PDB file of C-alpha atoms in Angstrom:
ATOM      1  CA  VAL A   1     -18.992   9.811   3.437  1.00 81.00           C
ATOM      2  CA  ALA A   2     -18.684   7.210   6.218  1.00 85.00           C
ATOM      3  CA  ALA A   3     -16.544   5.007   4.005  1.00 85.00           C
ATOM      4  CA  LEU A   4     -14.208   7.862   3.232  1.00 87.00           C
ATOM      5  CA  VAL A   5     -13.836   8.727   6.918  1.00 90.00           C
ATOM      6  CA  GLY A   6     -13.200   5.050   7.795  1.00 91.00           C
ATOM      7  CA  LEU A   7     -10.596   4.726   5.078  1.00 91.00           C
ATOM      8  CA  SER A   8      -8.805   7.895   6.163  1.00 92.00           C
ATOM      9  CA  PHE A   9      -8.844   6.739   9.764  1.00 94.00           C
ATOM     10  CA  SER A  10      -7.384   3.352   8.860  1.00 94.00           C
ATOM     11  CA  GLY A  11      -4.760   5.028   6.699  1.00 93.00           C
ATOM     12  CA  ALA A  12      -3.789   7.232   9.657  1.00 95.00           C
ATOM     13  CA  ILE A  13      -3.517   4.166  11.878  1.00 95.00           C
ATOM     14  CA  GLY A  14      -1.221   2.454   9.316  1.00 94.00           C
ATOM     15  CA  LEU A  15       1.018   5.508   9.004  1.00 94.00           C
ATOM     16  CA  THR A  16       1.157   5.753  12.813  1.00 94.00           C
ATOM     17  CA  PHE A  17       2.495   2.185  12.974  1.00 95.00           C
ATOM     18  CA  LEU A  18       5.057   3.081  10.339  1.00 94.00           C
ATOM     19  CA  MET A  19       6.115   6.234  12.192  1.00 94.00           C
ATOM     20  CA  LEU A  20       6.344   4.347  15.487  1.00 93.00           C
ATOM     21  CA  GLY A  21       8.638   1.838  13.869  1.00 92.00           C
ATOM     22  CA  CYS A  22      10.948   4.673  12.844  1.00 90.00           C
ATOM     23  CA  ALA A  23      10.688   7.400  15.430  1.00 89.00           C
ATOM     24  CA  LEU A  24      10.609   5.636  18.768  1.00 86.00           C
ATOM     25  CA  GLU A  25      13.811   6.396  20.649  1.00 85.00           C
ATOM     26  CA  TYR A  26      14.654   2.709  21.051  1.00 89.00           C
ATOM     27  CA  TYR A  27      14.516   2.162  17.268  1.00 87.00           C
ATOM     28  CA  GLY A  28      15.563   5.572  15.966  1.00 84.00           C
ATOM     29  CA  VAL A  29      16.344   4.568  12.350  1.00 89.00           C
ATOM     30  CA  TYR A  30      14.330   6.013   9.494  1.00 91.00           C
ATOM     31  CA  TRP A  31      15.152   3.443   6.784  1.00 92.00           C
ATOM     32  CA  PRO A  32      11.665   1.883   6.922  1.00 92.00           C
ATOM     33  CA  LEU A  33      10.180   5.086   5.538  1.00 93.00           C
ATOM     34  CA  PHE A  34      11.207   3.880   2.120  1.00 94.00           C
ATOM     35  CA  VAL A  35       8.057   1.710   2.091  1.00 95.00           C
ATOM     36  CA  LEU A  36       6.184   4.957   1.343  1.00 95.00           C
ATOM     37  CA  ILE A  37       7.500   4.530  -2.181  1.00 95.00           C
ATOM     38  CA  PHE A  38       5.749   1.149  -2.371  1.00 96.00           C
ATOM     39  CA  TYR A  39       2.531   2.691  -1.037  1.00 94.00           C
ATOM     40  CA  SER A  40       2.505   5.232  -3.825  1.00 94.00           C
ATOM     41  CA  LEU A  41       3.483   2.719  -6.507  1.00 94.00           C
ATOM     42  CA  CYS A  42       0.825   0.156  -5.544  1.00 93.00           C
ATOM     43  CA  PRO A  43      -2.192   1.607  -7.391  1.00 91.00           C
ATOM     44  CA  VAL A  44      -0.198   2.625 -10.507  1.00 93.00           C
ATOM     45  CA  PRO A  45      -0.542  -0.730 -12.369  1.00 91.00           C
ATOM     46  CA  HIS A  46      -4.301  -0.683 -11.788  1.00 88.00           C
ATOM     47  CA  PHE A  47      -4.596   2.849 -13.146  1.00 87.00           C
ATOM     48  CA  VAL A  48      -2.511   1.987 -16.195  1.00 88.00           C
ATOM     49  CA  ALA A  49      -4.520  -1.191 -16.860  1.00 86.00           C
ATOM     50  CA  ALA A  50      -7.797   0.688 -16.489  1.00 82.00           C
ATOM     51  CA  ARG A  51      -6.606   3.312 -18.979  1.00 83.00           C
ATOM     52  CA  VAL A  52      -4.993   0.981 -21.489  1.00 81.00           C
ATOM     53  CA  GLY A  53      -7.268  -2.035 -21.255  1.00 68.00           C
ATOM     54  CA  ASP A  54     -10.447  -2.311 -23.226  1.00 63.00           C
ATOM     55  CA  ASP A  55     -13.803  -2.053 -21.454  1.00 61.00           C
ATOM     56  CA  SER A  56     -14.942  -5.533 -22.319  1.00 61.00           C
ATOM     57  CA  ASP A  57     -16.727  -7.564 -19.683  1.00 59.00           C
ATOM     58  CA  ALA A  58     -14.480 -10.540 -20.210  1.00 62.00           C
ATOM     59  CA  ALA A  59     -13.620 -12.525 -17.102  1.00 63.00           C
ATOM     60  CA  SER A  60      -9.925 -12.032 -17.744  1.00 69.00           C
ATOM     61  CA  SER A  61      -7.765  -9.742 -19.755  1.00 80.00           C
ATOM     62  CA  ALA A  62      -4.017  -9.895 -20.242  1.00 85.00           C
ATOM     63  CA  CYS A  63      -3.558  -6.249 -19.283  1.00 87.00           C
ATOM     64  CA  ARG A  64      -5.525  -6.657 -16.031  1.00 87.00           C
ATOM     65  CA  GLU A  65      -3.693  -9.863 -15.144  1.00 90.00           C
ATOM     66  CA  LEU A  66      -0.331  -8.128 -15.722  1.00 91.00           C
ATOM     67  CA  ALA A  67      -1.471  -5.286 -13.477  1.00 91.00           C
ATOM     68  CA  TYR A  68      -2.369  -7.799 -10.740  1.00 91.00           C
ATOM     69  CA  PHE A  69       1.071  -9.396 -11.157  1.00 94.00           C
ATOM     70  CA  PHE A  70       2.898  -6.073 -10.812  1.00 95.00           C
ATOM     71  CA  THR A  71       0.727  -5.012  -7.913  1.00 94.00           C
ATOM     72  CA  THR A  72       1.441  -8.291  -6.146  1.00 95.00           C
ATOM     73  CA  GLY A  73       5.163  -7.759  -6.706  1.00 96.00           C
ATOM     74  CA  ILE A  74       4.967  -4.295  -5.198  1.00 96.00           C
ATOM     75  CA  VAL A  75       3.049  -5.491  -2.151  1.00 96.00           C
ATOM     76  CA  VAL A  76       5.380  -8.461  -1.534  1.00 96.00           C
ATOM     77  CA  SER A  77       8.372  -6.140  -1.902  1.00 96.00           C
ATOM     78  CA  ALA A  78       6.889  -3.750   0.668  1.00 96.00           C
ATOM     79  CA  PHE A  79       6.554  -6.635   3.116  1.00 97.00           C
ATOM     80  CA  GLY A  80      10.005  -8.021   2.313  1.00 96.00           C
ATOM     81  CA  PHE A  81      11.891  -4.725   2.616  1.00 96.00           C
ATOM     82  CA  PRO A  82      11.620  -4.330   6.400  1.00 95.00           C
ATOM     83  CA  ILE A  83      12.358  -8.032   6.890  1.00 96.00           C
ATOM     84  CA  ILE A  84      15.580  -7.656   4.896  1.00 96.00           C
ATOM     85  CA  LEU A  85      16.471  -4.513   6.824  1.00 94.00           C
ATOM     86  CA  ALA A  86      15.957  -6.350  10.125  1.00 95.00           C
ATOM     87  CA  ARG A  87      17.865  -9.395   8.882  1.00 96.00           C
ATOM     88  CA  VAL A  88      20.944  -7.300   8.048  1.00 95.00           C
ATOM     89  CA  GLU A  89      20.500  -5.501  11.365  1.00 92.00           C
ATOM     90  CA  ALA A  90      19.888  -2.107   9.875  1.00 93.00           C
ATOM     91  CA  ILE A  91      16.706  -1.890  11.991  1.00 92.00           C
ATOM     92  CA  LYS A  92      15.553  -3.795  15.068  1.00 93.00           C
ATOM     93  CA  TRP A  93      12.998  -6.605  14.835  1.00 94.00           C
ATOM     94  CA  GLY A  94      10.456  -4.621  16.878  1.00 93.00           C
ATOM     95  CA  ALA A  95      10.604  -1.839  14.316  1.00 94.00           C
ATOM     96  CA  CYS A  96      10.166  -4.478  11.607  1.00 95.00           C
ATOM     97  CA  GLY A  97       7.029  -5.717  13.320  1.00 95.00           C
ATOM     98  CA  LEU A  98       5.585  -2.223  13.555  1.00 95.00           C
ATOM     99  CA  VAL A  99       6.329  -1.547   9.902  1.00 95.00           C
ATOM    100  CA  LEU A 100       4.761  -4.879   8.865  1.00 96.00           C
ATOM    101  CA  ALA A 101       1.644  -4.014  10.880  1.00 96.00           C
ATOM    102  CA  GLY A 102       1.545  -0.625   9.178  1.00 95.00           C
ATOM    103  CA  ASN A 103       1.964  -2.302   5.782  1.00 96.00           C
ATOM    104  CA  ALA A 104      -0.971  -4.615   6.435  1.00 96.00           C
ATOM    105  CA  VAL A 105      -3.247  -1.755   7.479  1.00 96.00           C
ATOM    106  CA  ILE A 106      -2.182   0.523   4.630  1.00 96.00           C
ATOM    107  CA  PHE A 107      -2.570  -2.091   1.911  1.00 95.00           C
ATOM    108  CA  LEU A 108      -5.952  -3.136   3.270  1.00 95.00           C
ATOM    109  CA  THR A 109      -6.925   0.558   3.194  1.00 94.00           C
ATOM    110  CA  ILE A 110      -5.824   0.811  -0.444  1.00 93.00           C
ATOM    111  CA  LEU A 111      -7.795  -2.350  -1.259  1.00 92.00           C
ATOM    112  CA  GLY A 112     -10.809  -0.931   0.589  1.00 92.00           C
ATOM    113  CA  PHE A 113     -10.550   2.287  -1.402  1.00 90.00           C
ATOM    114  CA  PHE A 114     -10.743   0.417  -4.683  1.00 87.00           C
ATOM    115  CA  LEU A 115     -13.587  -1.780  -3.424  1.00 88.00           C
ATOM    116  CA  VAL A 116     -15.624   1.174  -2.224  1.00 87.00           C
ATOM    117  CA  PHE A 117     -14.927   3.754  -4.929  1.00 81.00           C
ATOM    118  CA  GLY A 118     -14.017   1.539  -7.887  1.00 74.00           C
ATOM    119  CA  ARG A 119     -17.536   0.346  -8.727  1.00 62.00           C
ATOM    120  CA  GLY A 120     -18.092   2.853 -11.508  1.00 58.00           C
ATOM    121  CA  ASP A 121     -21.107   4.500  -9.931  1.00 50.00           C
ATOM    122  CA  ASP A 122     -21.645   8.256  -9.830  1.00 51.00           C
ATOM    123  CA  PHE A 123     -19.242   8.757  -6.878  1.00 51.00           C
ATOM    124  CA  SER A 124     -16.087   6.895  -7.893  1.00 48.00           C
ATOM    125  CA  TRP A 125     -12.339   7.306  -7.680  1.00 50.00           C
ATOM    126  CA  GLU A 126     -12.212   8.315 -11.332  1.00 52.00           C
ATOM    127  CA  GLN A 127     -13.311  11.841 -10.435  1.00 52.00           C
ATOM    128  CA  TRP A 128     -10.447  12.220  -7.963  1.00 53.00           C
TER     129      TRP A 128
END
């Protein structure tokens, strides 16, 4: 239960950074909210690989490696999106920094969720 509370708290902190990067009066542009799409797409390759891949205990499988590749592409895109928006002056660089801080916290929260609940014990993410 403590892990779940900690993960929800860190997720709230990450979303607060994202909202501050959008809603502060000095920034006032809501384009960075499109990173929410990347947050929701991030775990999808892992879920597909877990469903499609075989349950062998091999050190490496092609399906799992492809899922890591797609997940890495999604995470890098989420970090690159606000930088590109700031570079073309659609948002200010301060907003970009807040969104990048929120990205780091959110993606570490997602990683923590899979590390805590992805062990395959009796209380795992598979029942969610």
